[in-house]
XYZ file of C-alpha atoms in Angstrom:
662
model
C 14.352 -17.987 19.301
C 11.200 -15.942 19.897
C 10.125 -16.461 16.271
C 10.756 -20.210 16.597
C 8.702 -20.486 19.789
C 5.918 -18.433 18.217
C 5.903 -20.649 15.135
C 5.753 -23.827 17.222
C 2.902 -22.410 19.277
C 1.084 -21.443 16.109
C 1.405 -24.950 14.707
C 0.152 -26.562 17.903
C -2.754 -24.164 18.027
C -3.830 -24.851 14.461
C -2.711 -28.432 13.878
C -5.851 -29.702 15.574
C -7.962 -26.795 14.443
C -7.745 -27.013 10.659
C -10.681 -29.404 10.411
C -13.243 -26.863 11.465
C -14.932 -23.783 10.086
C -13.336 -20.704 11.606
C -15.483 -17.606 11.947
C -13.494 -14.899 13.794
C -15.915 -12.025 13.057
C -19.439 -11.696 14.472
C -21.575 -9.206 12.558
C -24.562 -7.135 13.668
C -26.307 -4.302 11.908
C -28.742 -1.493 12.522
C -30.501 1.355 10.749
C -30.234 5.000 11.785
C -33.080 7.166 10.564
C -31.813 10.609 9.601
C -34.974 11.933 7.908
C -38.100 10.593 6.214
C -36.074 9.345 3.232
C -32.459 9.180 4.410
C -30.922 6.461 6.557
C -27.529 5.223 7.735
C -26.970 1.494 7.265
C -24.521 0.524 10.006
C -22.563 -2.748 9.926
C -20.588 -3.611 13.043
C -18.116 -6.468 13.325
C -16.707 -7.843 16.560
C -13.286 -9.342 15.751
C -11.682 -12.045 17.862
C -8.317 -11.277 19.487
C -5.247 -11.270 17.181
C -7.370 -11.424 14.018
C -7.367 -8.608 11.455
C -10.061 -7.477 9.012
C -8.755 -5.352 6.145
C -9.996 -1.927 5.119
C -11.677 -1.258 1.788
C -8.774 1.137 1.125
C -5.880 -1.287 1.746
C -3.462 -1.004 -1.222
C -3.349 -3.393 -4.131
C -0.932 -6.370 -4.098
C -1.538 -6.916 -0.381
C -4.360 -8.447 1.650
C -7.796 -8.384 0.029
C -9.743 -5.208 0.855
C -13.327 -5.269 2.080
C -15.871 -4.920 -0.732
C -19.549 -4.004 -0.416
C -22.472 -4.911 -2.661
C -25.872 -3.283 -2.228
C -28.657 -5.197 -3.951
C -31.668 -3.928 -5.925
C -30.712 -0.251 -5.792
C -32.382 0.690 -9.089
C -35.753 2.337 -8.447
C -35.559 1.667 -4.701
C -32.766 3.710 -3.146
C -29.590 5.675 -3.854
C -26.177 5.340 -2.226
C -24.978 8.704 -0.890
C -21.197 8.796 -0.999
C -18.887 5.889 -0.296
C -19.125 3.496 2.610
C -17.400 5.081 5.608
C -15.415 3.095 8.116
C -14.084 3.432 11.647
C -10.394 4.298 12.162
C -7.999 1.631 10.940
C -4.420 0.784 11.791
C -1.594 0.841 9.276
C 1.454 -1.416 9.105
C 4.057 -2.312 6.504
C 3.810 -5.917 5.314
C 7.286 -7.160 4.415
C 5.833 -10.191 2.616
C 3.757 -8.233 0.087
C 6.017 -5.144 0.358
C 3.062 -2.749 0.776
C 1.309 -0.981 3.622
C -1.796 -2.776 4.862
C -4.783 -1.085 6.513
C -6.611 -3.244 9.039
C -8.998 -3.327 12.015
C -8.558 -5.033 15.377
C -11.184 -5.917 18.012
C -14.044 -4.231 16.154
C -14.940 -2.409 12.962
C -17.868 -0.256 11.902
C -18.925 0.446 8.322
C -21.610 3.034 7.558
C -23.424 3.633 4.272
C -25.831 6.548 3.866
C -28.813 5.893 1.576
C -31.765 7.854 0.243
C -35.017 5.932 -0.280
C -36.731 6.592 -3.619
C -39.377 3.848 -3.327
C -41.734 4.645 -0.402
C -42.956 1.019 -0.358
C -39.464 -0.350 0.308
C -39.357 -2.238 3.619
C -35.820 -3.654 3.656
C -32.397 -3.419 2.044
C -30.025 -6.310 1.455
C -26.273 -5.774 1.344
C -23.240 -8.044 1.487
C -19.579 -7.665 2.398
C -16.703 -9.721 0.987
C -13.633 -9.486 3.205
C -10.457 -11.220 4.304
C -9.643 -11.919 7.938
C -6.155 -13.110 8.912
C -4.090 -14.249 11.849
C -1.604 -17.060 11.257
C -3.980 -18.185 8.522
C -6.184 -16.188 6.157
C -9.900 -16.704 5.603
C -11.961 -15.244 2.786
C -15.488 -14.639 4.013
C -18.706 -12.891 3.106
C -21.760 -11.885 5.077
C -25.209 -10.736 3.989
C -27.078 -8.061 5.961
C -30.822 -7.445 5.856
C -31.717 -3.951 7.019
C -35.360 -3.602 8.086
C -36.429 -0.022 7.382
C -38.593 1.644 10.062
C -42.077 2.730 9.091
C -42.359 6.321 7.998
C -44.497 8.232 10.493
C -46.537 11.276 9.558
C -45.282 13.235 12.510
C -41.530 13.083 12.776
C -38.857 14.720 14.871
C -35.240 15.466 14.171
C -34.210 12.739 16.598
C -32.647 9.769 14.782
C -34.342 6.410 15.266
C -32.323 3.208 15.525
C -33.502 -0.283 14.562
C -31.591 -3.548 14.259
C -31.817 -6.591 12.034
C -31.578 -8.932 15.006
C -34.318 -7.500 17.188
C -37.135 -4.963 16.822
C -36.531 -1.479 18.168
C -37.895 -0.837 21.646
C -40.584 1.741 20.943
C -40.905 2.594 24.637
C -37.443 4.144 24.752
C -37.317 7.882 25.058
C -35.956 10.029 22.254
C -33.146 11.050 24.566
C -32.010 7.427 25.018
C -32.175 6.763 21.270
C -30.164 9.881 20.478
C -27.510 8.839 22.981
C -27.255 5.385 21.384
C -26.753 6.843 17.914
C -24.063 9.249 19.097
C -22.181 6.443 20.829
C -22.247 4.054 17.858
C -21.780 6.399 14.903
C -18.283 5.677 13.552
C -15.672 8.236 12.740
C -15.154 8.706 9.013
C -11.554 9.898 9.338
C -8.894 7.219 8.868
C -6.315 7.051 11.625
C -2.686 7.349 10.499
C -0.153 5.601 12.663
C 2.267 7.872 14.435
C 5.206 5.944 13.007
C 4.020 6.569 9.449
C 3.648 10.304 10.059
C 7.142 10.511 11.541
C 8.486 8.784 8.431
C 6.717 11.317 6.203
C 8.074 14.172 8.349
C 11.642 12.850 8.226
C 11.606 12.293 4.445
C 10.051 15.706 3.885
C 12.699 17.320 6.123
C 15.413 15.684 3.995
C 13.618 16.972 0.890
C 13.654 20.494 2.328
C 17.344 20.189 3.102
C 17.953 19.078 -0.502
C 15.967 22.087 -1.725
C 18.246 24.346 0.343
C 21.179 23.194 -1.787
C 19.467 24.243 -5.007
C 21.036 27.095 -7.040
C 17.913 29.247 -6.604
C 17.792 29.051 -2.781
C 21.311 28.550 -1.407
C 22.715 31.925 -2.583
C 19.693 33.692 -1.049
C 20.577 32.635 2.518
C 23.458 35.119 3.097
C 21.687 37.822 1.060
C 18.439 37.569 3.047
C 20.118 37.293 6.450
C 22.340 40.297 5.660
C 19.241 42.266 4.671
C 17.581 41.588 8.046
C 20.678 42.399 10.094
C 21.480 45.635 8.201
C 17.923 46.986 7.961
C 17.078 46.278 11.602
C 17.793 48.889 14.308
C 19.207 46.260 16.669
C 20.426 42.680 16.596
C 17.328 41.583 18.518
C 15.083 43.141 15.890
C 17.027 41.431 13.112
C 16.660 38.080 14.831
C 12.930 38.725 15.342
C 12.449 39.591 11.665
C 14.342 36.468 10.549
C 12.183 34.313 12.824
C 9.014 35.880 11.388
C 10.424 35.240 7.910
C 11.099 31.580 8.745
C 7.679 31.074 10.341
C 6.055 32.645 7.288
C 7.799 30.102 5.055
C 6.442 27.298 7.259
C 2.882 28.701 7.229
C 2.883 29.062 3.422
C 3.855 25.440 2.811
C 1.618 24.054 5.591
C -1.340 25.891 4.013
C -0.483 24.152 0.735
C -0.548 20.750 2.478
C -3.825 21.653 4.223
C -5.433 22.598 0.915
C -4.469 19.231 -0.603
C -6.027 17.412 2.361
C -9.177 19.584 2.369
C -9.775 19.397 -1.393
C -9.361 15.652 -1.803
C -10.252 14.324 1.641
C -8.517 11.529 3.534
C -10.508 8.619 2.081
C -10.073 9.806 -1.497
C -6.329 10.187 -0.969
C -6.080 6.631 0.310
C -7.961 5.375 -2.739
C -5.573 7.233 -5.049
C -2.650 5.076 -3.961
C -4.228 2.046 -5.656
C -5.570 3.940 -8.676
C -4.002 3.080 -12.023
C -4.617 6.600 -13.354
C -3.104 8.190 -10.248
C 0.091 6.164 -10.678
C 0.307 6.841 -14.426
C -0.281 10.594 -14.045
C 2.368 10.914 -11.346
C 4.794 8.814 -13.339
C 4.517 11.435 -16.102
C 4.749 14.315 -13.597
C 7.918 12.954 -12.016
C 9.491 12.416 -15.440
C 8.760 16.084 -16.212
C 10.250 17.119 -12.851
C 13.346 15.001 -13.501
C 13.896 16.466 -16.980
C 13.612 19.942 -15.458
C 16.322 19.184 -12.912
C 18.531 17.636 -15.595
C 18.395 20.898 -17.550
C 15.936 20.190 -20.386
C 13.767 23.187 -19.352
C 12.735 25.165 -16.290
C 9.375 25.051 -14.540
C 8.540 28.623 -13.557
C 5.453 30.430 -12.371
C 4.228 33.527 -14.285
C 6.670 36.424 -13.825
C 3.732 38.753 -13.023
C 3.156 36.814 -9.808
C 6.715 37.437 -8.617
C 6.511 41.129 -9.578
C 3.280 41.719 -7.635
C 4.480 39.835 -4.562
C 7.864 41.623 -4.676
C 6.146 45.007 -4.667
C 4.222 44.055 -1.527
C 7.452 42.931 0.165
C 8.921 46.423 -0.257
C 6.304 47.910 2.084
C 8.189 46.754 5.173
C 6.801 45.668 8.528
C 5.564 42.201 9.395
C 3.318 42.062 6.315
C 6.289 42.927 4.118
C 8.325 40.083 5.682
C 5.480 37.650 5.007
C 5.452 38.720 1.354
C 9.243 38.270 1.244
C 8.713 34.648 2.282
C 6.030 34.261 -0.369
C 8.392 35.782 -2.934
C 11.039 33.188 -2.018
C 8.484 30.386 -2.587
C 7.468 31.788 -5.997
C 10.930 32.719 -7.285
C 12.484 29.413 -6.212
C 9.630 27.339 -7.671
C 11.785 26.103 -10.564
C 13.961 24.326 -7.968
C 11.499 23.525 -5.200
C 8.478 22.714 -7.395
C 9.600 19.216 -8.405
C 10.611 18.372 -4.821
C 7.350 19.736 -3.375
C 5.388 17.917 -6.075
C 7.096 14.617 -5.322
C 6.547 15.016 -1.574
C 2.877 15.851 -2.073
C 2.442 12.803 -4.307
C 3.991 10.499 -1.718
C 2.259 12.025 1.325
C -1.102 12.365 -0.444
C -1.090 8.644 -1.210
C -0.793 8.018 2.551
C -3.965 10.009 3.232
C -5.044 11.704 6.458
C -2.947 14.671 7.586
C 0.210 13.335 5.895
C 0.338 16.222 3.335
C 0.249 18.746 6.200
C 2.967 16.900 8.128
C 5.028 16.572 4.938
C 4.873 20.265 4.111
C 5.704 21.160 7.728
C 8.863 19.030 7.600
C 9.860 20.425 4.202
C 9.355 24.081 5.159
C 11.021 23.637 8.558
C 14.236 22.484 6.848
C 14.174 25.568 4.590
C 13.261 28.040 7.340
C 15.772 26.924 9.983
C 18.953 28.217 8.252
C 17.470 31.709 7.802
C 16.563 31.858 11.495
C 19.815 30.327 12.795
C 22.143 32.453 10.635
C 20.249 35.571 11.752
C 20.860 34.601 15.385
C 24.516 33.742 14.724
C 25.619 35.837 11.704
C 29.240 34.809 12.236
C 28.320 31.388 10.872
C 27.881 32.912 7.413
C 31.654 33.006 7.018
C 31.810 29.215 7.266
C 29.256 28.647 4.490
C 30.634 27.149 1.254
C 30.691 29.497 -1.715
C 28.146 29.145 -4.488
C 29.403 27.386 -7.592
C 29.036 24.490 -9.960
C 28.484 22.068 -7.069
C 24.957 23.456 -6.634
C 24.016 22.322 -10.139
C 25.544 18.915 -9.373
C 23.114 18.591 -6.460
C 20.233 19.635 -8.708
C 21.162 17.116 -11.419
C 21.562 14.359 -8.798
C 18.025 15.002 -7.604
C 16.918 14.779 -11.227
C 18.318 11.251 -11.511
C 16.585 10.281 -8.249
C 13.276 11.749 -9.487
C 13.591 9.775 -12.726
C 14.249 6.505 -10.872
C 11.397 7.141 -8.441
C 9.018 7.821 -11.342
C 9.272 4.222 -12.502
C 7.972 3.027 -9.127
C 4.625 4.659 -9.962
C 4.641 3.073 -13.419
C 5.385 -0.273 -11.765
C 2.449 0.206 -9.366
C 0.063 0.711 -12.299
C 1.414 -2.374 -14.064
C 1.081 -4.495 -10.913
C -2.541 -3.429 -10.406
C -3.379 -4.266 -14.032
C -1.195 -7.427 -13.993
C -0.085 -6.650 -17.570
C 3.530 -7.762 -17.011
C 4.800 -4.837 -19.109
C 7.288 -3.721 -16.447
C 8.465 -6.929 -14.854
C 11.224 -7.138 -12.278
C 14.150 -7.596 -14.686
C 13.148 -4.643 -16.874
C 12.562 -2.418 -13.833
C 15.992 -3.270 -12.396
C 17.640 -2.769 -15.816
C 16.120 0.730 -16.026
C 17.399 1.582 -12.540
C 20.871 0.248 -13.398
C 20.919 2.501 -16.469
C 19.754 5.562 -14.476
C 22.175 5.104 -11.589
C 24.983 4.158 -13.976
C 24.450 7.395 -15.918
C 24.398 9.286 -12.609
C 27.714 7.712 -11.574
C 29.365 8.668 -14.872
C 28.086 12.243 -14.451
C 29.521 12.463 -10.934
C 32.871 11.214 -12.232
C 32.785 14.110 -14.728
C 32.545 11.982 -17.894
C 29.981 14.296 -19.536
C 28.224 17.644 -19.014
C 24.564 18.693 -18.957
C 23.043 22.003 -20.184
C 23.477 23.975 -16.927
C 27.049 22.856 -16.274
C 29.340 25.741 -17.177
C 32.686 23.985 -16.706
C 33.963 20.444 -17.230
C 34.954 18.757 -14.000
C 38.580 17.938 -14.840
C 39.116 17.766 -11.111
C 36.343 16.681 -8.796
C 36.053 17.332 -5.093
C 36.317 14.729 -2.379
C 32.598 14.963 -1.608
C 31.637 14.416 -5.232
C 34.079 11.504 -5.504
C 32.610 9.798 -2.420
C 29.101 10.246 -3.824
C 30.222 8.836 -7.187
C 31.687 5.760 -5.484
C 28.483 5.188 -3.477
C 26.264 5.467 -6.578
C 28.575 3.137 -8.522
C 28.508 0.595 -5.689
C 24.712 0.712 -5.603
C 24.615 0.233 -9.388
C 26.761 -2.918 -9.185
C 24.652 -4.153 -6.237
C 21.552 -4.165 -8.462
C 23.084 -6.192 -11.312
C 22.585 -9.664 -9.706
C 18.895 -8.777 -9.422
C 18.631 -9.402 -13.158
C 19.249 -13.082 -12.379
C 16.915 -13.410 -9.422
C 18.885 -11.978 -6.457
C 16.411 -10.700 -3.816
C 17.954 -7.181 -3.462
C 16.600 -6.751 0.069
C 17.701 -3.114 0.225
C 15.163 -2.387 -2.520
C 12.354 -4.327 -0.856
C 9.084 -2.514 -1.618
C 10.544 -0.521 -4.517
C 11.108 -3.185 -7.154
C 8.316 -5.472 -8.415
C 8.014 -8.707 -6.368
C 10.488 -11.444 -7.209
C 7.703 -13.642 -8.648
C 6.584 -10.834 -10.983
C 9.374 -11.538 -13.432
C 10.148 -13.123 -16.786
C 12.195 -15.794 -15.035
C 9.438 -16.354 -12.439
C 11.759 -16.935 -9.487
C 15.208 -16.298 -10.851
C 17.631 -18.169 -13.091
C 18.855 -21.391 -11.594
C 15.573 -22.089 -9.793
C 13.449 -22.816 -12.840
C 12.462 -26.356 -13.636
C 13.079 -26.094 -17.342
C 11.925 -23.634 -19.928
C 8.363 -22.298 -20.044
C 7.889 -23.998 -23.400
C 8.656 -27.384 -21.785
C 5.818 -27.147 -19.277
C 2.913 -29.618 -19.317
C -0.382 -28.346 -20.711
C -2.301 -26.062 -18.281
C 0.749 -25.837 -15.957
C 2.939 -22.899 -14.987
C 6.096 -22.338 -12.970
C 5.190 -21.715 -9.349
C 7.367 -20.670 -6.394
C 11.036 -21.702 -6.743
C 10.393 -23.044 -10.244
C 8.040 -25.837 -9.093
C 5.671 -27.011 -11.846
C 2.169 -26.145 -10.599
C -1.450 -26.381 -11.692
C -4.249 -24.007 -10.692
C -7.110 -26.323 -11.604
C -7.886 -29.499 -9.649
C -8.997 -31.642 -12.598
C -6.060 -30.634 -14.818
C -3.545 -31.321 -12.052
C -5.108 -34.681 -11.168
C -5.053 -35.775 -14.814
C -1.329 -34.939 -15.044
C -0.639 -36.822 -11.798
C -2.218 -39.946 -13.329
C -0.131 -39.475 -16.466
C 3.186 -39.320 -14.581
C 2.029 -41.593 -11.706
C 2.950 -39.217 -8.870
C 1.030 -38.211 -5.728
C -0.601 -34.783 -5.542
C 0.284 -32.011 -3.107
C -3.002 -30.123 -2.830
C -2.286 -26.545 -1.767
C -5.206 -24.361 -0.656
C -3.703 -20.900 -0.941
C -4.447 -17.297 -1.942
C -2.882 -14.421 -3.835
C -3.227 -12.251 -0.716
C -2.309 -14.957 1.822
C 0.770 -13.666 3.684
C 1.413 -16.911 5.525
C 1.186 -18.884 2.290
C 4.081 -16.766 1.012
C 5.969 -17.292 4.290
C 5.577 -21.055 3.936
C 6.844 -20.922 0.351
C 9.775 -18.646 1.210
C 10.877 -20.283 4.461
C 9.744 -23.932 4.358
C 9.387 -24.916 0.704
C 12.778 -23.352 -0.069
C 14.578 -25.661 2.359
C 17.220 -27.824 0.671
C 15.642 -31.039 2.004
C 12.076 -30.101 0.955
C 12.396 -28.291 -2.387
C 13.750 -31.315 -4.381
C 10.776 -33.383 -3.172
C 8.290 -30.709 -4.282
C 9.987 -30.507 -7.684
C 10.433 -34.209 -8.382
C 8.232 -36.392 -6.171
C 4.781 -34.719 -6.237
C 2.443 -32.809 -8.549
C 1.567 -29.440 -7.039
C -2.029 -28.210 -7.395
C -2.466 -24.714 -5.957
C -6.100 -23.674 -5.540
C -6.445 -19.908 -4.998
C -9.363 -19.327 -2.655
C -9.374 -15.525 -2.946
C -9.488 -15.059 -6.728
C -12.457 -12.980 -7.782
C -12.420 -14.046 -11.422
C -16.021 -14.826 -12.314
C -16.872 -18.354 -13.387
C -18.789 -18.925 -16.637
C -22.542 -18.735 -15.992
C -23.004 -22.449 -16.612
C -20.438 -23.249 -13.861
C -22.021 -21.046 -11.195
C -24.115 -22.776 -8.530
C -25.467 -22.579 -4.978
C -23.344 -24.491 -2.469
C -25.086 -27.382 -0.698
C -22.711 -26.940 2.244
C -22.795 -23.197 2.849
C -26.024 -22.384 0.950
C -24.184 -19.520 -0.735
C -23.795 -18.584 -4.367
C -20.546 -19.786 -5.950
C -19.808 -17.260 -8.696
C -16.000 -16.851 -8.682
C -12.977 -19.142 -8.875
C -12.210 -18.262 -5.251
C -15.774 -19.216 -4.215
C -15.383 -22.561 -5.998
C -12.156 -23.617 -4.272
C -13.275 -22.263 -0.896
C -16.481 -24.300 -1.165
C -14.415 -27.354 -2.148
C -12.173 -26.875 0.889
C -15.112 -26.383 3.285
C -17.122 -29.292 1.874
C -14.279 -31.811 1.851
C -12.054 -30.732 4.750
C -14.420 -28.693 6.950
C -11.879 -25.876 6.884
C -11.931 -22.383 5.429
C -8.450 -21.130 6.304
C -5.338 -20.939 4.155
C -2.718 -22.286 3.800
C -3.835 -25.903 4.010
C -1.950 -28.851 2.488
C -3.073 -32.421 1.709
C -1.363 -35.376 -0.041
C -3.652 -37.215 -2.512
C -3.317 -40.263 -4.738
C -4.035 -40.119 -8.483
C -7.734 -40.804 -7.856
C -8.036 -37.866 -5.479
C -8.136 -39.932 -2.269
C -6.459 -38.502 0.831
C -3.124 -40.067 1.793
C -2.464 -37.764 4.723
C -4.233 -35.637 7.257
C -4.222 -31.948 6.235
C -1.502 -29.753 7.685
C -1.752 -25.986 8.118
C 0.728 -23.117 8.592
C 3.965 -24.057 10.349
C 7.573 -22.850 10.317
C 8.781 -26.221 11.628
C 10.624 -27.545 8.551
C 11.261 -30.973 10.068
C 7.582 -31.366 10.932
C 6.564 -30.464 7.387
C 9.235 -32.757 5.870
C 8.103 -35.703 8.011
C 4.470 -35.085 7.018
C 5.446 -34.828 3.337
C 7.483 -38.042 3.324
C 4.786 -39.931 5.213
C 2.129 -39.060 2.617
C 4.403 -39.969 -0.312
C 5.364 -43.300 1.294
C 1.672 -44.275 1.464
C 1.358 -43.614 -2.264
C 4.397 -45.775 -3.016
């Protein structure tokens, strides 16, 4: 009911507001003088309530990230580092199935530059960005930074000027310094607490899984017995075990800290959308998986273990610390793939996620050593070591192998090569989980299995049934089932050979009209206005003009929730010709088709620019989605309608426009 009321309110708010230019962000800029040749170019945006501007680091396949262009750099100035931005918020978008990074209320971008041309008086820069609420708007803004004159006598106090008003030269240096300190943005991205807790929880589960590895599990009773027997009292044994556990935590947290320090938060965020990052970690996870399955072992040099072991024999607190380090080195063949996978996942989140991840992982490993030392009687209830440990290891190998293909899918989605489409991805996962199920049922053995499982335990049987069930659950996905449990893991449902699933397609791809493609729910669609209009004349049907965007979340919501309705979809398939104009596509137009807009006085250089200019010029609107019914000559048959979840409202509007054509 809340969603319905919200949707109705949204429609009422925008139904009368589509025929206007919406500009939810007000930009100002200033220049901070750092030295005679170095300056900070600061761009500040004030964002209206409920609107979001997206970070330059927001992942691919989601909202469009901010993009900066600095003009005439050659021979005039150099960019020092990347553009920094104020802290953003992070939230999972269930429409695009990715995390999105966005700003509310205000945003600050800062670019440091070094002037190489002393005669330079100003710098021009532009930002392309997307701002969304119930609708999405693709906008750009051009800044002109007036550089302050270089004085012979200078101080270390930064000087601030703006592009909207001249700097007040009567202000004291103290006042100017205060202004700079107050407005300089933080360069560290802000991770949401919820995201960090998720990383911690997953890492803790990873540490628990590592505990069940053949190279760690048998060491628990051995190590605890060592502490209790070598200590003069029970209290001392407990103290030593606690120091041992804390040492394990410190070792792994240092590893996470090094990852964060070496790469930096911004670079880690960028990695998540990098094709090379995804390809490299696909290969790494395949190697990890093969190691767990028994193809080979990943081990550190034996000399490392020998040297660390010798230090552990010295006793005392330092000796205990080296014992913990020895555990990390000796068990690397088991923990390495898990640690590597966790670092890959947490590093792609950026910020302090690698530190949080390693803390969760090491805490899960350290706790049993500390708890069993405090309560040694519990050791008697521990299960005995045996073949089940290798079963756990092999199971993790299958999971690693399946997870690896997610990274390969990410790379393919960024490149839009359609090499690993939804059906192929699901088929690979069915094969992996099917092989895992057969292994759990004891149908075959792997290199490190030393006995055939003629009889399997209850725990292994339950796991085998669960994996088999999951395998059968995925099979309908080959024919277009949504597989909501796998939301965010599989490629989107429209990134598939069958477009939107068997049964929804309007014929075979080879039967499509020239210049057309299968759109949402198998609707025949055109992406060019002239081509679509020509086809409408040929078949004598009205046009449904759809101003949309690849990164328009509410466009997808309309398609998934309104267009899919049983009373609306047949009309879209049979009664109209759909022309979808993507206003956010950055594909450059041929030079001869580029022009300066008479309406906005801006350069139109991309396909997205072209359709946005068309929408603004004709309908005085710059927000998507926007729908209009046209006749075969391109004349309007209806008033435009914007985003709404009211299916009856949309159906009435649709029928009214078609009736005017008839």
